[in-house]
Coordinates of N, CA and C in Angstrom, one line a residue:
M30 N 23.2 5.0 17.9 CA 22.5 6.3 18.0 C 22.8 6.9 19.4
K31 N 24.0 7.4 19.5 CA 24.5 7.9 20.8 C 24.1 9.4 20.9
N32 N 24.2 10.2 19.8 CA 23.9 11.6 19.9 C 22.7 11.9 19.1
I33 N 21.7 12.5 19.7 CA 20.5 12.9 19.1 C 20.7 14.3 18.6
K34 N 20.4 14.6 17.4 CA 20.4 15.9 16.9 C 19.0 16.5 17.0
W35 N 18.8 17.3 18.1 CA 17.5 17.8 18.4 C 16.9 18.7 17.4
V36 N 17.7 19.4 16.6 CA 17.1 20.2 15.6 C 16.4 19.4 14.5
F37 N 17.0 18.2 14.2 CA 16.3 17.4 13.2 C 15.1 16.7 13.8
T38 N 15.1 16.5 15.0 CA 13.8 16.0 15.7 C 12.7 17.0 15.6
L39 N 13.1 18.3 15.8 CA 12.1 19.3 15.7 C 11.6 19.5 14.3
Y40 N 12.5 19.5 13.3 CA 12.1 19.6 12.0 C 11.1 18.4 11.6
S41 N 11.4 17.2 12.0 CA 10.6 16.1 11.6 C 9.2 16.2 12.3
L42 N 9.2 16.6 13.5 CA 7.9 16.8 14.2 C 7.0 17.9 13.5
L43 N 7.7 19.0 13.1 CA 7.0 20.0 12.4 C 6.4 19.5 11.1
A44 N 7.3 18.8 10.4 CA 6.8 18.2 9.1 C 5.6 17.2 9.3
L45 N 5.7 16.4 10.4 CA 4.6 15.5 10.7 C 3.3 16.3 11.0
L46 N 3.4 17.3 11.8 CA 2.3 18.1 12.1 C 1.7 18.8 10.9
S47 N 2.5 19.2 9.9 CA 2.0 19.8 8.7 C 1.3 18.8 7.8
M48 N 1.8 17.5 7.9 CA 1.1 16.5 7.1 C -0.2 16.2 7.8
F49 N -0.3 16.2 9.1 CA -1.6 16.0 9.8 C -2.5 17.1 9.4
A50 N -2.0 18.4 9.3 CA -2.8 19.5 9.0 C -3.4 19.4 7.6
I51 N -2.6 18.8 6.7 CA -3.1 18.5 5.3 C -4.3 17.6 5.4
G52 N -4.2 16.5 6.1 CA -5.3 15.6 6.3 C -6.5 16.2 6.9
I53 N -6.3 17.0 7.9 CA -7.5 17.7 8.6 C -8.1 18.6 7.6
S54 N -7.3 19.4 6.9 CA -7.9 20.4 5.9 C -8.6 19.7 4.8
V55 N -8.2 18.5 4.4 CA -8.9 17.8 3.3 C -10.2 17.3 3.9
G56 N -10.2 16.9 5.2 CA -11.5 16.4 5.8 C -12.4 17.6 6.0
L57 N -11.9 18.8 6.2 CA -12.8 19.9 6.3 C -13.1 20.6 5.0
R58 N -12.5 20.1 3.9 CA -12.7 20.6 2.6 C -12.3 22.1 2.5
S59 N -11.2 22.4 3.1 CA -10.7 23.8 3.2 C -9.5 23.9 2.2
I60 N -9.7 24.5 1.1 CA -8.7 24.7 0.1 C -7.5 25.6 0.6
P61 N -7.8 26.7 1.3 CA -6.7 27.5 1.8 C -5.9 26.8 2.9
G62 N -6.6 26.0 3.7 CA -5.9 25.2 4.7 C -5.0 24.2 4.1
I63 N -5.5 23.5 3.0 CA -4.6 22.5 2.3 C -3.4 23.2 1.7
L64 N -3.6 24.3 1.0 CA -2.5 25.0 0.4 C -1.5 25.5 1.4
A65 N -2.0 26.1 2.5 CA -1.1 26.6 3.6 C -0.3 25.4 4.2
S66 N -0.9 24.3 4.4 CA -0.3 23.2 5.0 C 0.8 22.6 4.1
I67 N 0.5 22.5 2.8 CA 1.5 22.0 1.8 C 2.7 23.0 1.8
L68 N 2.4 24.3 1.8 CA 3.5 25.3 1.8 C 4.3 25.2 3.0
L69 N 3.7 25.0 4.2 CA 4.4 24.8 5.4 C 5.3 23.6 5.4
L70 N 4.8 22.5 4.8 CA 5.5 21.2 4.7 C 6.8 21.4 3.8
I71 N 6.6 22.1 2.7 CA 7.7 22.3 1.8 C 8.8 23.2 2.5
L72 N 8.4 24.2 3.2 CA 9.3 25.1 3.9 C 10.1 24.3 5.0
V73 N 9.4 23.6 5.8 CA 10.0 22.9 6.9 C 11.0 21.8 6.4
M74 N 10.6 21.1 5.4 CA 11.5 20.1 4.8 C 12.7 20.7 4.2
G75 N 12.5 21.9 3.5 CA 13.6 22.6 2.9 C 14.6 23.1 3.9
F76 N 14.1 23.7 5.0 CA 15.0 24.1 6.1 C 15.7 22.9 6.7
G77 N 15.1 21.8 6.8 CA 15.7 20.6 7.4 C 16.9 20.1 6.5
F78 N 16.6 20.0 5.2 CA 17.7 19.6 4.2 C 18.8 20.6 4.2
K79 N 18.5 21.9 4.3 CA 19.5 23.0 4.2 C 20.4 22.9 5.5
T80 N 19.7 22.6 6.6 CA 20.5 22.5 7.9 C 21.4 21.3 7.9
K81 N 20.9 20.2 7.3 CA 21.7 19.0 7.2 C 22.9 19.2 6.3
K82 N 22.7 19.9 5.2 CA 23.9 20.1 4.3 C 24.9 21.0 5.0
K83 N 24.4 22.0 5.7 CA 25.4 22.9 6.5 C 26.2 22.1 7.5
M84 N 25.5 21.3 8.3 CA 26.1 20.5 9.3 C 27.1 19.5 8.7
R85 N 26.7 18.9 7.6 CA 27.6 17.9 6.9 C 28.8 18.6 6.4
D86 N 28.7 19.8 5.8 CA 29.8 20.6 5.3 C 30.8 21.0 6.5
K87 N 30.2 21.3 7.7 CA 31.1 21.6 8.8 C 31.7 20.4 9.5
G88 N 31.2 19.2 9.1 CA 31.8 18.0 9.7 C 31.1 17.6 11.0
L89 N 29.9 18.1 11.2 CA 29.2 17.8 12.5 C 28.3 16.6 12.4
L90 N 28.2 16.0 11.2 CA 27.4 14.8 11.1 C 28.3 13.6 10.8

């Protein structure tokens, strides 16, 4: 693990925070918060996978 890809670290931290937000929203019984957090998680993970595919196609991974 010589080279850290910081963009993937950022994506993983954002995904983790959105998972935390889902748990907090469930605890607060906030349906809009739950839905917004799930949507954010899907978007962040989608961007992460899209970025990984682009980098793999360019030969950077």
